[in-house]
Amino acid sequence: MRGALKNAPVIGLPILSGPKKDGAEYTGRRIIDPDNGKVYSSKVQLTNGGKKLNVRGYIGVSMLGRSQIWERQE
């Protein structure tokens, strides 16, 4: 699966798969890094009235990961 995702076009690629709401966060699902095709566990949280998405991808435990803030484009 990973090899096929590495060269996939980013537009239309499902980056997040089915996160489940856990309080203010959405947890327990997978996120794909479109640059290398690797799949990670994820936590995401909407902020700023839904205009920003705080995204954390990690391996095993959340402490071993990387965070990004995604902003909605109008």
PDB file of N, CA and C in Angstrom:
ATOM      1  N   MET A   1       0.822  -1.198   0.000  1.00  0.00           N
ATOM      2  CA  MET A   1       0.000   0.000   0.000  1.00  0.00           C
ATOM      3  C   MET A   1       0.867   1.264   0.000  1.00  0.00           C
ATOM      4  N   ARG A   2       1.927   1.262   0.794  1.00  0.00           N
ATOM      5  CA  ARG A   2       2.742   2.454   0.926  1.00  0.00           C
ATOM      6  C   ARG A   2       3.353   2.872  -0.402  1.00  0.00           C
ATOM      7  N   GLY A   3       3.880   1.946  -1.183  1.00  0.00           N
ATOM      8  CA  GLY A   3       4.500   2.281  -2.444  1.00  0.00           C
ATOM      9  C   GLY A   3       3.546   2.961  -3.400  1.00  0.00           C
ATOM     10  N   ALA A   4       2.290   2.525  -3.424  1.00  0.00           N
ATOM     11  CA  ALA A   4       1.293   3.118  -4.318  1.00  0.00           C
ATOM     12  C   ALA A   4       0.962   4.545  -3.907  1.00  0.00           C
ATOM     13  N   LEU A   5       1.008   4.837  -2.637  1.00  0.00           N
ATOM     14  CA  LEU A   5       0.660   6.174  -2.154  1.00  0.00           C
ATOM     15  C   LEU A   5       1.790   7.173  -2.366  1.00  0.00           C
ATOM     16  N   LYS A   6       3.020   6.707  -2.436  1.00  0.00           N
ATOM     17  CA  LYS A   6       4.155   7.612  -2.557  1.00  0.00           C
ATOM     18  C   LYS A   6       4.071   8.488  -3.802  1.00  0.00           C
ATOM     19  N   ASN A   7       3.641   7.953  -4.912  1.00  0.00           N
ATOM     20  CA  ASN A   7       3.589   8.703  -6.156  1.00  0.00           C
ATOM     21  C   ASN A   7       2.175   9.142  -6.538  1.00  0.00           C
ATOM     22  N   ALA A   8       1.224   8.979  -5.637  1.00  0.00           N
ATOM     23  CA  ALA A   8      -0.162   9.361  -5.920  1.00  0.00           C
ATOM     24  C   ALA A   8      -0.297  10.880  -5.954  1.00  0.00           C
ATOM     25  N   PRO A   9      -1.160  11.416  -6.828  1.00  0.00           N
ATOM     26  CA  PRO A   9      -1.387  12.864  -6.820  1.00  0.00           C
ATOM     27  C   PRO A   9      -2.042  13.289  -5.513  1.00  0.00           C
ATOM     28  N   VAL A  10      -1.633  14.450  -4.981  1.00  0.00           N
ATOM     29  CA  VAL A  10      -2.141  14.918  -3.693  1.00  0.00           C
ATOM     30  C   VAL A  10      -3.606  15.341  -3.803  1.00  0.00           C
ATOM     31  N   ILE A  11      -3.989  15.972  -4.914  1.00  0.00           N
ATOM     32  CA  ILE A  11      -5.379  16.412  -5.079  1.00  0.00           C
ATOM     33  C   ILE A  11      -6.272  15.180  -5.174  1.00  0.00           C
ATOM     34  N   GLY A  12      -7.220  15.105  -4.261  1.00  0.00           N
ATOM     35  CA  GLY A  12      -8.151  13.983  -4.215  1.00  0.00           C
ATOM     36  C   GLY A  12      -7.683  12.817  -3.357  1.00  0.00           C
ATOM     37  N   LEU A  13      -6.448  12.856  -2.851  1.00  0.00           N
ATOM     38  CA  LEU A  13      -5.928  11.792  -2.004  1.00  0.00           C
ATOM     39  C   LEU A  13      -6.545  11.911  -0.612  1.00  0.00           C
ATOM     40  N   PRO A  14      -7.170  10.849  -0.104  1.00  0.00           N
ATOM     41  CA  PRO A  14      -7.725  10.917   1.261  1.00  0.00           C
ATOM     42  C   PRO A  14      -6.593  10.864   2.287  1.00  0.00           C
ATOM     43  N   ILE A  15      -6.233  12.024   2.825  1.00  0.00           N
ATOM     44  CA  ILE A  15      -5.091  12.138   3.740  1.00  0.00           C
ATOM     45  C   ILE A  15      -5.431  11.581   5.123  1.00  0.00           C
ATOM     46  N   LEU A  16      -6.617  11.909   5.645  1.00  0.00           N
ATOM     47  CA  LEU A  16      -7.084  11.407   6.939  1.00  0.00           C
ATOM     48  C   LEU A  16      -8.155  10.359   6.700  1.00  0.00           C
ATOM     49  N   SER A  17      -8.100   9.266   7.464  1.00  0.00           N
ATOM     50  CA  SER A  17      -9.134   8.250   7.320  1.00  0.00           C
ATOM     51  C   SER A  17      -9.910   8.088   8.621  1.00  0.00           C
ATOM     52  N   GLY A  18     -11.173   8.459   8.584  1.00  0.00           N
ATOM     53  CA  GLY A  18     -12.165   8.226   9.620  1.00  0.00           C
ATOM     54  C   GLY A  18     -11.820   8.473  11.069  1.00  0.00           C
ATOM     55  N   PRO A  19     -11.326   9.655  11.427  1.00  0.00           N
ATOM     56  CA  PRO A  19     -11.082   9.902  12.848  1.00  0.00           C
ATOM     57  C   PRO A  19     -12.380   9.881  13.654  1.00  0.00           C
ATOM     58  N   LYS A  20     -12.281   9.473  14.918  1.00  0.00           N
ATOM     59  CA  LYS A  20     -13.450   9.426  15.811  1.00  0.00           C
ATOM     60  C   LYS A  20     -13.302  10.486  16.884  1.00  0.00           C
ATOM     61  N   LYS A  21     -14.426  11.146  17.194  1.00  0.00           N
ATOM     62  CA  LYS A  21     -14.423  12.234  18.173  1.00  0.00           C
ATOM     63  C   LYS A  21     -14.147  11.681  19.567  1.00  0.00           C
ATOM     64  N   ASP A  22     -13.206  12.328  20.260  1.00  0.00           N
ATOM     65  CA  ASP A  22     -12.825  11.978  21.622  1.00  0.00           C
ATOM     66  C   ASP A  22     -12.671  13.283  22.386  1.00  0.00           C
ATOM     67  N   GLY A  23     -13.783  13.806  22.940  1.00  0.00           N
ATOM     68  CA  GLY A  23     -13.768  15.114  23.581  1.00  0.00           C
ATOM     69  C   GLY A  23     -13.625  16.194  22.529  1.00  0.00           C
ATOM     70  N   ALA A  24     -12.611  17.052  22.672  1.00  0.00           N
ATOM     71  CA  ALA A  24     -12.388  18.129  21.705  1.00  0.00           C
ATOM     72  C   ALA A  24     -11.530  17.676  20.524  1.00  0.00           C
ATOM     73  N   GLU A  25     -10.952  16.463  20.629  1.00  0.00           N
ATOM     74  CA  GLU A  25     -10.071  15.962  19.573  1.00  0.00           C
ATOM     75  C   GLU A  25     -10.725  14.844  18.784  1.00  0.00           C
ATOM     76  N   TYR A  26     -10.144  14.561  17.642  1.00  0.00           N
ATOM     77  CA  TYR A  26     -10.502  13.390  16.847  1.00  0.00           C
ATOM     78  C   TYR A  26      -9.275  12.501  16.849  1.00  0.00           C
ATOM     79  N   THR A  27      -9.438  11.239  17.275  1.00  0.00           N
ATOM     80  CA  THR A  27      -8.291  10.350  17.448  1.00  0.00           C
ATOM     81  C   THR A  27      -8.555   8.981  16.839  1.00  0.00           C
ATOM     82  N   GLY A  28      -7.534   8.153  16.894  1.00  0.00           N
ATOM     83  CA  GLY A  28      -7.680   6.738  16.613  1.00  0.00           C
ATOM     84  C   GLY A  28      -7.655   6.324  15.156  1.00  0.00           C
ATOM     85  N   ARG A  29      -7.278   7.172  14.272  1.00  0.00           N
ATOM     86  CA  ARG A  29      -7.240   6.791  12.863  1.00  0.00           C
ATOM     87  C   ARG A  29      -5.888   7.077  12.257  1.00  0.00           C
ATOM     88  N   ARG A  30      -5.818   7.000  10.966  1.00  0.00           N
ATOM     89  CA  ARG A  30      -4.554   7.102  10.248  1.00  0.00           C
ATOM     90  C   ARG A  30      -4.464   8.368   9.415  1.00  0.00           C
ATOM     91  N   ILE A  31      -3.219   8.824   9.214  1.00  0.00           N
ATOM     92  CA  ILE A  31      -2.934   9.956   8.352  1.00  0.00           C
ATOM     93  C   ILE A  31      -1.795   9.547   7.424  1.00  0.00           C
ATOM     94  N   ILE A  32      -1.869   9.967   6.184  1.00  0.00           N
ATOM     95  CA  ILE A  32      -0.869   9.619   5.184  1.00  0.00           C
ATOM     96  C   ILE A  32       0.018  10.834   4.923  1.00  0.00           C
ATOM     97  N   ASP A  33       1.318  10.625   4.914  1.00  0.00           N
ATOM     98  CA  ASP A  33       2.258  11.660   4.496  1.00  0.00           C
ATOM     99  C   ASP A  33       2.387  11.529   2.978  1.00  0.00           C
ATOM    100  N   PRO A  34       1.825  12.470   2.213  1.00  0.00           N
ATOM    101  CA  PRO A  34       1.831  12.321   0.759  1.00  0.00           C
ATOM    102  C   PRO A  34       3.224  12.419   0.139  1.00  0.00           C
ATOM    103  N   ASP A  35       4.199  12.950   0.886  1.00  0.00           N
ATOM    104  CA  ASP A  35       5.559  13.050   0.355  1.00  0.00           C
ATOM    105  C   ASP A  35       6.253  11.696   0.263  1.00  0.00           C
ATOM    106  N   ASN A  36       5.981  10.814   1.242  1.00  0.00           N
ATOM    107  CA  ASN A  36       6.682   9.533   1.236  1.00  0.00           C
ATOM    108  C   ASN A  36       5.754   8.325   1.264  1.00  0.00           C
ATOM    109  N   GLY A  37       4.436   8.546   1.388  1.00  0.00           N
ATOM    110  CA  GLY A  37       3.466   7.455   1.376  1.00  0.00           C
ATOM    111  C   GLY A  37       3.339   6.708   2.690  1.00  0.00           C
ATOM    112  N   LYS A  38       4.036   7.142   3.727  1.00  0.00           N
ATOM    113  CA  LYS A  38       3.954   6.454   5.017  1.00  0.00           C
ATOM    114  C   LYS A  38       2.651   6.796   5.723  1.00  0.00           C
ATOM    115  N   VAL A  39       2.157   5.834   6.503  1.00  0.00           N
ATOM    116  CA  VAL A  39       0.894   5.982   7.231  1.00  0.00           C
ATOM    117  C   VAL A  39       1.201   6.033   8.727  1.00  0.00           C
ATOM    118  N   TYR A  40       0.600   7.005   9.419  1.00  0.00           N
ATOM    119  CA  TYR A  40       0.837   7.226  10.848  1.00  0.00           C
ATOM    120  C   TYR A  40      -0.491   7.271  11.603  1.00  0.00           C
ATOM    121  N   SER A  41      -0.431   7.061  12.909  1.00  0.00           N
ATOM    122  CA  SER A  41      -1.584   7.330  13.769  1.00  0.00           C
ATOM    123  C   SER A  41      -1.744   8.842  13.836  1.00  0.00           C
ATOM    124  N   SER A  42      -2.962   9.314  14.175  1.00  0.00           N
ATOM    125  CA  SER A  42      -3.155  10.764  14.186  1.00  0.00           C
ATOM    126  C   SER A  42      -4.115  11.217  15.269  1.00  0.00           C
ATOM    127  N   LYS A  43      -3.956  12.495  15.634  1.00  0.00           N
ATOM    128  CA  LYS A  43      -4.909  13.229  16.468  1.00  0.00           C
ATOM    129  C   LYS A  43      -5.115  14.562  15.770  1.00  0.00           C
ATOM    130  N   VAL A  44      -6.354  15.006  15.672  1.00  0.00           N
ATOM    131  CA  VAL A  44      -6.631  16.310  15.065  1.00  0.00           C
ATOM    132  C   VAL A  44      -7.630  17.063  15.929  1.00  0.00           C
ATOM    133  N   GLN A  45      -7.560  18.389  15.867  1.00  0.00           N
ATOM    134  CA  GLN A  45      -8.477  19.232  16.628  1.00  0.00           C
ATOM    135  C   GLN A  45      -8.770  20.493  15.824  1.00  0.00           C
ATOM    136  N   LEU A  46     -10.066  20.801  15.665  1.00  0.00           N
ATOM    137  CA  LEU A  46     -10.476  22.030  14.999  1.00  0.00           C
ATOM    138  C   LEU A  46     -10.320  23.207  15.956  1.00  0.00           C
ATOM    139  N   THR A  47      -9.803  24.330  15.440  1.00  0.00           N
ATOM    140  CA  THR A  47      -9.669  25.549  16.231  1.00  0.00           C
ATOM    141  C   THR A  47     -10.098  26.739  15.389  1.00  0.00           C
ATOM    142  N   ASN A  48     -10.173  27.886  16.018  1.00  0.00           N
ATOM    143  CA  ASN A  48     -10.483  29.136  15.333  1.00  0.00           C
ATOM    144  C   ASN A  48     -11.795  29.032  14.550  1.00  0.00           C
ATOM    145  N   GLY A  49     -12.816  28.480  15.209  1.00  0.00           N
ATOM    146  CA  GLY A  49     -14.129  28.370  14.567  1.00  0.00           C
ATOM    147  C   GLY A  49     -14.148  27.448  13.356  1.00  0.00           C
ATOM    148  N   GLY A  50     -13.274  26.451  13.340  1.00  0.00           N
ATOM    149  CA  GLY A  50     -13.221  25.519  12.225  1.00  0.00           C
ATOM    150  C   GLY A  50     -12.345  25.979  11.077  1.00  0.00           C
ATOM    151  N   LYS A  51     -11.642  27.097  11.247  1.00  0.00           N
ATOM    152  CA  LYS A  51     -10.777  27.604  10.182  1.00  0.00           C
ATOM    153  C   LYS A  51      -9.376  26.994  10.218  1.00  0.00           C
ATOM    154  N   LYS A  52      -9.003  26.413  11.357  1.00  0.00           N
ATOM    155  CA  LYS A  52      -7.694  25.786  11.486  1.00  0.00           C
ATOM    156  C   LYS A  52      -7.863  24.364  12.013  1.00  0.00           C
ATOM    157  N   LEU A  53      -6.950  23.507  11.588  1.00  0.00           N
ATOM    158  CA  LEU A  53      -6.945  22.120  12.031  1.00  0.00           C
ATOM    159  C   LEU A  53      -5.559  21.826  12.573  1.00  0.00           C
ATOM    160  N   ASN A  54      -5.477  21.555  13.888  1.00  0.00           N
ATOM    161  CA  ASN A  54      -4.215  21.150  14.501  1.00  0.00           C
ATOM    162  C   ASN A  54      -4.069  19.650  14.271  1.00  0.00           C
ATOM    163  N   VAL A  55      -3.020  19.248  13.588  1.00  0.00           N
ATOM    164  CA  VAL A  55      -2.821  17.859  13.184  1.00  0.00           C
ATOM    165  C   VAL A  55      -1.558  17.326  13.833  1.00  0.00           C
ATOM    166  N   ARG A  56      -1.637  16.142  14.423  1.00  0.00           N
ATOM    167  CA  ARG A  56      -0.459  15.472  14.992  1.00  0.00           C
ATOM    168  C   ARG A  56      -0.407  14.061  14.440  1.00  0.00           C
ATOM    169  N   GLY A  57       0.664  13.746  13.734  1.00  0.00           N
ATOM    170  CA  GLY A  57       0.907  12.393  13.254  1.00  0.00           C
ATOM    171  C   GLY A  57       2.007  11.776  14.091  1.00  0.00           C
ATOM    172  N   TYR A  58       1.868  10.484  14.432  1.00  0.00           N
ATOM    173  CA  TYR A  58       2.846   9.873  15.321  1.00  0.00           C
ATOM    174  C   TYR A  58       2.931   8.364  15.108  1.00  0.00           C
ATOM    175  N   ILE A  59       3.999   7.799  15.651  1.00  0.00           N
ATOM    176  CA  ILE A  59       4.203   6.351  15.639  1.00  0.00           C
ATOM    177  C   ILE A  59       4.129   5.874  17.079  1.00  0.00           C
ATOM    178  N   GLY A  60       3.223   4.966  17.370  1.00  0.00           N
ATOM    179  CA  GLY A  60       3.126   4.410  18.717  1.00  0.00           C
ATOM    180  C   GLY A  60       2.467   5.359  19.699  1.00  0.00           C
ATOM    181  N   VAL A  61       3.233   6.280  20.256  1.00  0.00           N
ATOM    182  CA  VAL A  61       2.710   7.249  21.220  1.00  0.00           C
ATOM    183  C   VAL A  61       2.825   8.650  20.636  1.00  0.00           C
ATOM    184  N   SER A  62       1.922   9.514  21.031  1.00  0.00           N
ATOM    185  CA  SER A  62       1.851  10.866  20.481  1.00  0.00           C
ATOM    186  C   SER A  62       3.141  11.662  20.674  1.00  0.00           C
ATOM    187  N   MET A  63       3.893  11.324  21.706  1.00  0.00           N
ATOM    188  CA  MET A  63       5.133  12.038  21.988  1.00  0.00           C
ATOM    189  C   MET A  63       6.155  11.858  20.850  1.00  0.00           C
ATOM    190  N   LEU A  64       6.053  10.760  20.111  1.00  0.00           N
ATOM    191  CA  LEU A  64       6.981  10.479  19.009  1.00  0.00           C
ATOM    192  C   LEU A  64       6.323  10.847  17.689  1.00  0.00           C
ATOM    193  N   GLY A  65       6.194  12.147  17.433  1.00  0.00           N
ATOM    194  CA  GLY A  65       5.518  12.558  16.217  1.00  0.00           C
ATOM    195  C   GLY A  65       5.831  13.971  15.794  1.00  0.00           C
ATOM    196  N   ARG A  66       4.991  14.464  14.901  1.00  0.00           N
ATOM    197  CA  ARG A  66       5.164  15.805  14.349  1.00  0.00           C
ATOM    198  C   ARG A  66       3.799  16.474  14.270  1.00  0.00           C
ATOM    199  N   SER A  67       3.764  17.766  14.548  1.00  0.00           N
ATOM    200  CA  SER A  67       2.519  18.532  14.501  1.00  0.00           C
ATOM    201  C   SER A  67       2.562  19.563  13.382  1.00  0.00           C
ATOM    202  N   GLN A  68       1.393  19.847  12.827  1.00  0.00           N
ATOM    203  CA  GLN A  68       1.228  20.905  11.836  1.00  0.00           C
ATOM    204  C   GLN A  68      -0.108  21.578  12.083  1.00  0.00           C
ATOM    205  N   ILE A  69      -0.225  22.813  11.620  1.00  0.00           N
ATOM    206  CA  ILE A  69      -1.510  23.517  11.634  1.00  0.00           C
ATOM    207  C   ILE A  69      -1.913  23.725  10.196  1.00  0.00           C
ATOM    208  N   TRP A  70      -3.078  23.204   9.825  1.00  0.00           N
ATOM    209  CA  TRP A  70      -3.617  23.366   8.486  1.00  0.00           C
ATOM    210  C   TRP A  70      -4.677  24.447   8.525  1.00  0.00           C
ATOM    211  N   GLU A  71      -4.644  25.376   7.582  1.00  0.00           N
ATOM    212  CA  GLU A  71      -5.626  26.460   7.519  1.00  0.00           C
ATOM    213  C   GLU A  71      -6.553  26.286   6.321  1.00  0.00           C
ATOM    214  N   ARG A  72      -7.847  26.499   6.582  1.00  0.00           N
ATOM    215  CA  ARG A  72      -8.850  26.394   5.520  1.00  0.00           C
ATOM    216  C   ARG A  72      -8.679  27.560   4.546  1.00  0.00           C
ATOM    217  N   GLN A  73      -8.675  27.262   3.279  1.00  0.00           N
ATOM    218  CA  GLN A  73      -8.588  28.286   2.243  1.00  0.00           C
ATOM    219  C   GLN A  73      -9.985  28.662   1.795  1.00  0.00           C
ATOM    220  N   GLU A  74     -10.248  29.940   1.690  1.00  0.00           N
ATOM    221  CA  GLU A  74     -11.567  30.427   1.277  1.00  0.00           C
ATOM    222  C   GLU A  74     -11.686  30.418  -0.216  1.00  0.00           C
TER     223      GLU A  74
END
